[in-house]
mmCIF file of C-alpha atoms in Angstrom:
data_model
loop_
_atom_site.group_PDB
_atom_site.id
_atom_site.type_symbol
_atom_site.label_atom_id
_atom_site.label_comp_id
_atom_site.label_asym_id
_atom_site.label_seq_id
_atom_site.Cartn_x
_atom_site.Cartn_y
_atom_site.Cartn_z
ATOM 1 C CA UNK Y 207 -7.407 15.359 -0.909
ATOM 2 C CA UNK Y 208 -10.540 13.459 0.105
ATOM 3 C CA UNK Y 209 -8.621 10.182 -0.082
ATOM 4 C CA UNK Y 210 -5.755 11.641 1.933
ATOM 5 C CA UNK Y 211 -8.051 12.647 4.805
ATOM 6 C CA UNK Y 212 -9.151 9.022 5.192
ATOM 7 C CA UNK Y 213 -5.603 7.781 4.789
ATOM 8 C CA UNK Y 214 -4.063 10.105 7.370
ATOM 9 C CA UNK Y 215 -6.691 9.234 9.966
ATOM 10 C CA UNK Y 216 -6.033 5.535 9.405
ATOM 11 C CA UNK Y 217 -2.275 6.058 9.683
ATOM 12 C CA UNK Y 218 -2.841 7.601 13.116
ATOM 13 C CA UNK Y 219 -4.986 4.623 14.111
ATOM 14 C CA UNK Y 220 -2.373 2.110 12.930
ATOM 15 C CA UNK Y 221 0.411 4.020 14.693
ATOM 16 C CA UNK Y 222 -1.422 3.988 17.994
ATOM 17 C CA UNK Y 223 -2.377 0.334 17.531
ATOM 18 C CA UNK Y 224 1.233 -0.768 17.029
ATOM 19 C CA UNK Y 225 2.283 1.140 20.141
ATOM 20 C CA UNK Y 226 -0.611 -0.201 22.225
ATOM 21 C CA UNK Y 227 0.222 -3.807 21.344
ATOM 22 C CA UNK Y 228 3.894 -3.173 22.124
ATOM 23 C CA UNK Y 229 3.093 -1.945 25.622
ATOM 24 C CA UNK Y 230 -0.021 -3.932 26.558
ATOM 25 C CA UNK Y 231 0.145 -7.106 24.462
ATOM 26 C CA UNK Y 232 -2.997 -9.207 24.656
ATOM 27 C CA UNK Y 233 -4.522 -6.803 27.181
ATOM 28 C CA UNK Y 234 -4.560 -4.108 24.504
ATOM 29 C CA UNK Y 235 -6.359 -6.099 21.810
ATOM 30 C CA UNK Y 236 -9.911 -4.934 22.557
ATOM 31 C CA UNK Y 237 -8.806 -1.291 22.482
ATOM 32 C CA UNK Y 238 -6.935 -1.819 19.212
ATOM 33 C CA UNK Y 239 -9.809 -3.658 17.545
ATOM 34 C CA UNK Y 240 -12.222 -0.775 18.187
ATOM 35 C CA UNK Y 241 -9.806 1.682 16.571
ATOM 36 C CA UNK Y 242 -8.985 -0.567 13.635
ATOM 37 C CA UNK Y 243 -12.685 -1.049 12.860
ATOM 38 C CA UNK Y 244 -12.879 2.693 12.194
ATOM 39 C CA UNK Y 245 -9.765 2.389 10.053
ATOM 40 C CA UNK Y 246 -11.404 -0.397 8.044
ATOM 41 C CA UNK Y 247 -14.368 1.888 7.302
ATOM 42 C CA UNK Y 248 -11.969 4.623 6.222
ATOM 43 C CA UNK Y 249 -10.159 2.327 3.802
ATOM 44 C CA UNK Y 250 -13.419 1.128 2.292
ATOM 45 C CA UNK Y 251 -14.168 4.756 1.449
ATOM 46 C CA UNK Y 252 -10.575 5.179 0.235
ATOM 47 C CA UNK Y 253 -10.986 2.265 -2.188
ATOM 48 C CA UNK Y 254 -14.310 3.664 -3.407
ATOM 49 C CA UNK Y 255 -12.618 6.952 -4.297
ATOM 50 C CA UNK Y 256 -10.207 4.991 -6.507
ATOM 51 C CA UNK Y 257 -13.150 3.674 -8.489
ATOM 52 C CA UNK Y 258 -14.083 7.253 -9.330
ATOM 53 C CA UNK Y 259 -10.959 7.617 -11.464
ATOM 54 C CA UNK Y 260 -12.332 4.963 -13.822
ATOM 55 C CA UNK Y 261 -15.000 7.472 -14.855
ATOM 56 C CA UNK Y 262 -12.444 9.916 -16.249
ATOM 57 C CA UNK Y 263 -12.456 10.077 -20.079
ATOM 58 C CA UNK Y 264 -9.221 8.671 -21.525
ATOM 59 C CA UNK Y 265 -8.499 11.860 -23.448
ATOM 60 C CA UNK Y 266 -8.751 13.892 -20.230
ATOM 61 C CA UNK Y 267 -6.299 11.608 -18.456
ATOM 62 C CA UNK Y 268 -3.786 11.810 -21.306
ATOM 63 C CA UNK Y 269 -3.673 15.601 -20.875
ATOM 64 C CA UNK Y 270 -3.621 15.429 -17.086
ATOM 65 C CA UNK Y 271 -0.745 12.925 -17.073
ATOM 66 C CA UNK Y 272 1.569 15.254 -19.022
ATOM 67 C CA UNK Y 273 1.883 17.442 -15.933
ATOM 68 C CA UNK Y 274 3.090 14.480 -13.840
ATOM 69 C CA UNK Y 275 5.863 13.255 -16.138
ATOM 70 C CA UNK Y 276 9.481 13.198 -15.046
ATOM 71 C CA UNK Y 277 11.562 16.257 -15.801
ATOM 72 C CA UNK Y 278 14.138 16.013 -18.645
ATOM 73 C CA UNK Y 279 16.975 15.603 -16.107
ATOM 74 C CA UNK Y 280 15.231 12.583 -14.550
ATOM 75 C CA UNK Y 281 13.887 14.386 -11.494
ATOM 76 C CA UNK Y 282 10.622 12.773 -10.456
ATOM 77 C CA UNK Y 283 7.397 14.771 -10.413
ATOM 78 C CA UNK Y 284 4.233 14.643 -8.320
ATOM 79 C CA UNK Y 285 2.765 11.144 -8.222
ATOM 80 C CA UNK Y 286 0.179 9.102 -6.379
ATOM 81 C CA UNK Y 287 3.079 6.803 -5.460
ATOM 82 C CA UNK Y 288 4.268 9.486 -3.054
ATOM 83 C CA UNK Y 289 1.114 9.888 -0.995
ATOM 84 C CA UNK Y 290 1.295 8.640 2.572
ATOM 85 C CA UNK Y 291 0.612 4.955 1.920
ATOM 86 C CA UNK Y 292 3.997 3.686 3.220
ATOM 87 C CA UNK Y 293 3.267 4.970 6.721
ATOM 88 C CA UNK Y 294 0.198 2.718 6.758
ATOM 89 C CA UNK Y 295 1.547 -0.191 4.683
ATOM 90 C CA UNK Y 296 4.612 -0.653 6.864
ATOM 91 C CA UNK Y 297 2.603 -0.625 10.087
ATOM 92 C CA UNK Y 298 0.117 -3.129 8.712
ATOM 93 C CA UNK Y 299 2.098 -5.659 6.648
ATOM 94 C CA UNK Y 300 5.763 -4.819 7.231
ATOM 95 C CA UNK Y 301 8.496 -4.624 4.598
ATOM 96 C CA UNK Y 302 9.985 -6.520 1.677
ATOM 97 C CA UNK Y 303 13.282 -6.023 -0.212
ATOM 98 C CA UNK Y 304 11.698 -4.312 -3.237
ATOM 99 C CA UNK Y 305 9.439 -2.194 -1.058
ATOM 100 C CA UNK Y 306 12.503 -0.995 0.829
ATOM 101 C CA UNK Y 307 14.135 -0.172 -2.527
ATOM 102 C CA UNK Y 308 11.042 1.845 -3.473
ATOM 103 C CA UNK Y 309 11.311 3.746 -0.189
ATOM 104 C CA UNK Y 310 15.038 4.399 -0.624
ATOM 105 C CA UNK Y 311 14.671 5.607 -4.210
ATOM 106 C CA UNK Y 312 11.581 7.681 -3.561
ATOM 107 C CA UNK Y 313 12.188 9.015 -0.043
ATOM 108 C CA UNK Y 314 13.084 12.558 -1.033
ATOM 109 C CA UNK Y 315 9.808 12.860 -2.950
ATOM 110 C CA UNK Y 316 7.512 11.973 -0.080
ATOM 111 C CA UNK Y 317 6.073 14.897 1.895
ATOM 112 C CA UNK Y 318 8.929 16.359 3.954
ATOM 113 C CA UNK Y 319 6.949 16.233 7.180
ATOM 114 C CA UNK Y 320 6.176 12.509 6.642
ATOM 115 C CA UNK Y 321 9.690 11.284 5.869
ATOM 116 C CA UNK Y 322 10.847 10.936 9.506
ATOM 117 C CA UNK Y 323 7.732 8.926 10.335
ATOM 118 C CA UNK Y 324 8.270 6.593 7.375
ATOM 119 C CA UNK Y 325 11.769 5.907 8.646
ATOM 120 C CA UNK Y 326 10.491 5.435 12.193
ATOM 121 C CA UNK Y 327 7.894 2.917 10.986
ATOM 122 C CA UNK Y 328 10.622 1.096 9.035
ATOM 123 C CA UNK Y 329 12.724 0.787 12.149
ATOM 124 C CA UNK Y 330 9.785 -0.634 14.087
ATOM 125 C CA UNK Y 331 8.910 -3.111 11.328
ATOM 126 C CA UNK Y 332 12.506 -4.295 11.062
ATOM 127 C CA UNK Y 333 12.209 -5.214 14.761
ATOM 128 C CA UNK Y 334 8.967 -7.120 14.077
ATOM 129 C CA UNK Y 335 6.660 -4.399 15.371
ATOM 130 C CA UNK Y 336 3.971 -4.217 12.712
ATOM 131 C CA UNK Y 337 0.392 -5.341 13.149
ATOM 132 C CA UNK Y 338 0.376 -8.633 11.228
ATOM 133 C CA UNK Y 339 3.538 -9.807 13.032
ATOM 134 C CA UNK Y 340 2.196 -8.603 16.377
ATOM 135 C CA UNK Y 341 -0.956 -10.610 15.700
ATOM 136 C CA UNK Y 342 1.175 -13.689 14.970
ATOM 137 C CA UNK Y 343 2.646 -13.434 18.471
ATOM 138 C CA UNK Y 344 -0.727 -13.430 20.232
ATOM 139 C CA UNK Y 345 -2.726 -16.485 21.248
ATOM 140 C CA UNK Y 346 -6.283 -17.667 21.583
ATOM 141 C CA UNK Y 347 -9.359 -15.481 21.217
ATOM 142 C CA UNK Y 348 -7.501 -12.130 21.239
ATOM 143 C CA UNK Y 349 -5.344 -13.305 18.332
ATOM 144 C CA UNK Y 350 -8.361 -14.432 16.304
ATOM 145 C CA UNK Y 351 -10.248 -11.214 17.045
ATOM 146 C CA UNK Y 352 -7.325 -9.059 15.920
ATOM 147 C CA UNK Y 353 -6.715 -11.198 12.822
ATOM 148 C CA UNK Y 354 -10.340 -10.798 11.702
ATOM 149 C CA UNK Y 355 -10.142 -7.042 12.166
ATOM 150 C CA UNK Y 356 -6.865 -6.755 10.273
ATOM 151 C CA UNK Y 357 -8.402 -8.686 7.391
ATOM 152 C CA UNK Y 358 -11.199 -6.108 7.269
ATOM 153 C CA UNK Y 359 -8.722 -3.241 6.991
ATOM 154 C CA UNK Y 360 -6.309 -4.887 4.523
ATOM 155 C CA UNK Y 361 -8.966 -6.192 2.122
ATOM 156 C CA UNK Y 362 -10.085 -2.729 0.949
ATOM 157 C CA UNK Y 363 -6.419 -1.751 0.504
ATOM 158 C CA UNK Y 364 -6.023 -4.830 -1.687
ATOM 159 C CA UNK Y 365 -9.111 -3.716 -3.628
ATOM 160 C CA UNK Y 366 -7.609 -0.235 -4.002
ATOM 161 C CA UNK Y 367 -4.491 -1.765 -5.561
ATOM 162 C CA UNK Y 368 -6.539 -3.916 -7.918
ATOM 163 C CA UNK Y 369 -8.438 -0.789 -8.947
ATOM 164 C CA UNK Y 370 -5.166 1.040 -9.486
ATOM 165 C CA UNK Y 371 -3.873 -1.759 -11.712
ATOM 166 C CA UNK Y 372 -7.115 -1.689 -13.706
ATOM 167 C CA UNK Y 373 -6.799 2.090 -14.117
ATOM 168 C CA UNK Y 374 -3.232 1.764 -15.444
ATOM 169 C CA UNK Y 375 -4.348 -0.843 -17.984
ATOM 170 C CA UNK Y 376 -7.253 1.378 -19.052
ATOM 171 C CA UNK Y 377 -5.476 4.721 -19.311
ATOM 172 C CA UNK Y 378 -1.819 3.839 -19.954
ATOM 173 C CA UNK Y 379 -1.907 0.385 -21.578
ATOM 174 C CA UNK Y 380 1.649 0.843 -22.893
ATOM 175 C CA UNK Y 381 2.820 0.916 -19.269
ATOM 176 C CA UNK Y 382 1.388 -2.550 -18.610
ATOM 177 C CA UNK Y 383 1.383 -4.491 -21.875
ATOM 178 C CA UNK Y 384 1.102 -7.714 -19.865
ATOM 179 C CA UNK Y 385 -2.339 -6.637 -18.656
ATOM 180 C CA UNK Y 386 -4.021 -8.210 -15.647
ATOM 181 C CA UNK Y 387 -5.145 -11.543 -17.081
ATOM 182 C CA UNK Y 388 -4.652 -14.427 -14.614
ATOM 183 C CA UNK Y 389 -3.267 -11.902 -12.126
ATOM 184 C CA UNK Y 390 -3.972 -13.930 -8.973
ATOM 185 C CA UNK Y 391 -2.288 -17.019 -10.414
ATOM 186 C CA UNK Y 392 0.690 -14.955 -11.527
ATOM 187 C CA UNK Y 393 1.108 -13.342 -8.127
ATOM 188 C CA UNK Y 394 0.879 -16.683 -6.350
ATOM 189 C CA UNK Y 395 3.550 -18.245 -8.572
ATOM 190 C CA UNK Y 396 6.082 -15.409 -8.768
ATOM 191 C CA UNK Y 397 8.285 -13.432 -6.405
ATOM 192 C CA UNK Y 398 8.960 -9.703 -6.288
ATOM 193 C CA UNK Y 399 9.828 -8.018 -9.588
ATOM 194 C CA UNK Y 400 12.417 -5.310 -10.408
ATOM 195 C CA UNK Y 401 10.857 -1.862 -10.195
ATOM 196 C CA UNK Y 402 13.632 0.051 -11.987
ATOM 197 C CA UNK Y 403 14.805 -0.713 -15.526
ATOM 198 C CA UNK Y 404 16.123 2.084 -17.735
ATOM 199 C CA UNK Y 405 16.425 -0.336 -20.671
ATOM 200 C CA UNK Y 406 12.785 -1.368 -20.615
ATOM 201 C CA UNK Y 407 10.524 -0.183 -23.436
ATOM 202 C CA UNK Y 408 7.621 -0.121 -21.002
ATOM 203 C CA UNK Y 409 6.366 3.377 -20.162
ATOM 204 C CA UNK Y 410 7.300 4.300 -16.601
ATOM 205 C CA UNK Y 411 4.799 5.469 -14.027
ATOM 206 C CA UNK Y 412 4.626 9.088 -12.956
ATOM 207 C CA UNK Y 413 6.971 8.280 -10.059
ATOM 208 C CA UNK Y 414 9.651 6.946 -12.416
ATOM 209 C CA UNK Y 415 9.188 3.277 -11.499
ATOM 210 C CA UNK Y 416 7.832 0.459 -13.665
ATOM 211 C CA UNK Y 417 4.150 0.620 -12.705
ATOM 212 C CA UNK Y 418 3.213 -3.038 -13.176
ATOM 213 C CA UNK Y 419 5.991 -4.466 -10.989
ATOM 214 C CA UNK Y 420 5.638 -1.729 -8.353
ATOM 215 C CA UNK Y 421 1.901 -2.269 -7.983
ATOM 216 C CA UNK Y 422 2.117 -6.062 -8.141
ATOM 217 C CA UNK Y 423 4.860 -6.140 -5.508
ATOM 218 C CA UNK Y 424 2.774 -4.181 -3.012
ATOM 219 C CA UNK Y 425 -0.266 -6.268 -3.875
ATOM 220 C CA UNK Y 426 1.762 -9.415 -3.143
ATOM 221 C CA UNK Y 427 2.544 -8.031 0.309
ATOM 222 C CA UNK Y 428 -1.164 -7.502 1.010
ATOM 223 C CA UNK Y 429 -2.148 -10.930 -0.301
ATOM 224 C CA UNK Y 430 0.484 -12.712 1.746
ATOM 225 C CA UNK Y 431 -0.514 -10.798 4.844
ATOM 226 C CA UNK Y 432 -4.122 -11.840 4.251
ATOM 227 C CA UNK Y 433 -2.988 -15.460 3.880
ATOM 228 C CA UNK Y 434 -1.181 -15.283 7.246
ATOM 229 C CA UNK Y 435 -4.237 -13.757 8.911
ATOM 230 C CA UNK Y 436 -6.655 -16.249 7.333
ATOM 231 C CA UNK Y 437 -4.492 -19.126 8.551
ATOM 232 C CA UNK Y 438 -4.764 -17.693 12.078
ATOM 233 C CA UNK Y 439 -8.541 -17.400 11.854
ATOM 234 C CA UNK Y 440 -8.977 -20.901 10.419
ATOM 235 C CA UNK Y 441 -6.498 -22.831 12.549
#
């Protein structure tokens, strides 16, 4: 709940930022940067909360996880995968084919009141209206200023995902037998991975997806967005 408070506030900031840049363009950058700086602070706290899960004793987590498993008929249960991250992710870094598959497969499990907004954000992103792409279309000092601010908000989200991967390896090693060794090299050299595989012997995540591929795919999106932004700052 504490994480969700920070997340929801940042979603509102990202939503307003996308709309401001759509209507004002470069003239709206200063306004957007001020808002996104607050969002960056929120996501730093969000990532810190993730670290707290690493303090949970393994035996406690093994009991806790039983209550999140899929039902016998395959219906998915409650899962961290279905918190409001897509509403922020889409507005920051856009979409990818496997991320869209995740949204399609999981849509009915997201909070009912958030589903229309997820779809709205998808529609905007498909038209190129998400913050990294909007930054790409700017020029000069406003573009650099926005790029630096977006880096500050995406970096803690990247750190959150790395912490999530580490938690999976620690608490459910059978779900990620490949571990996280040489992760950055692997992500740089590979494309998106399948997130659904009923034949796989790997333990599925609480949302019913393969946890390693799902987490690595979203991490790839963050890393590639950071590469685009860094290229803007350093050009």
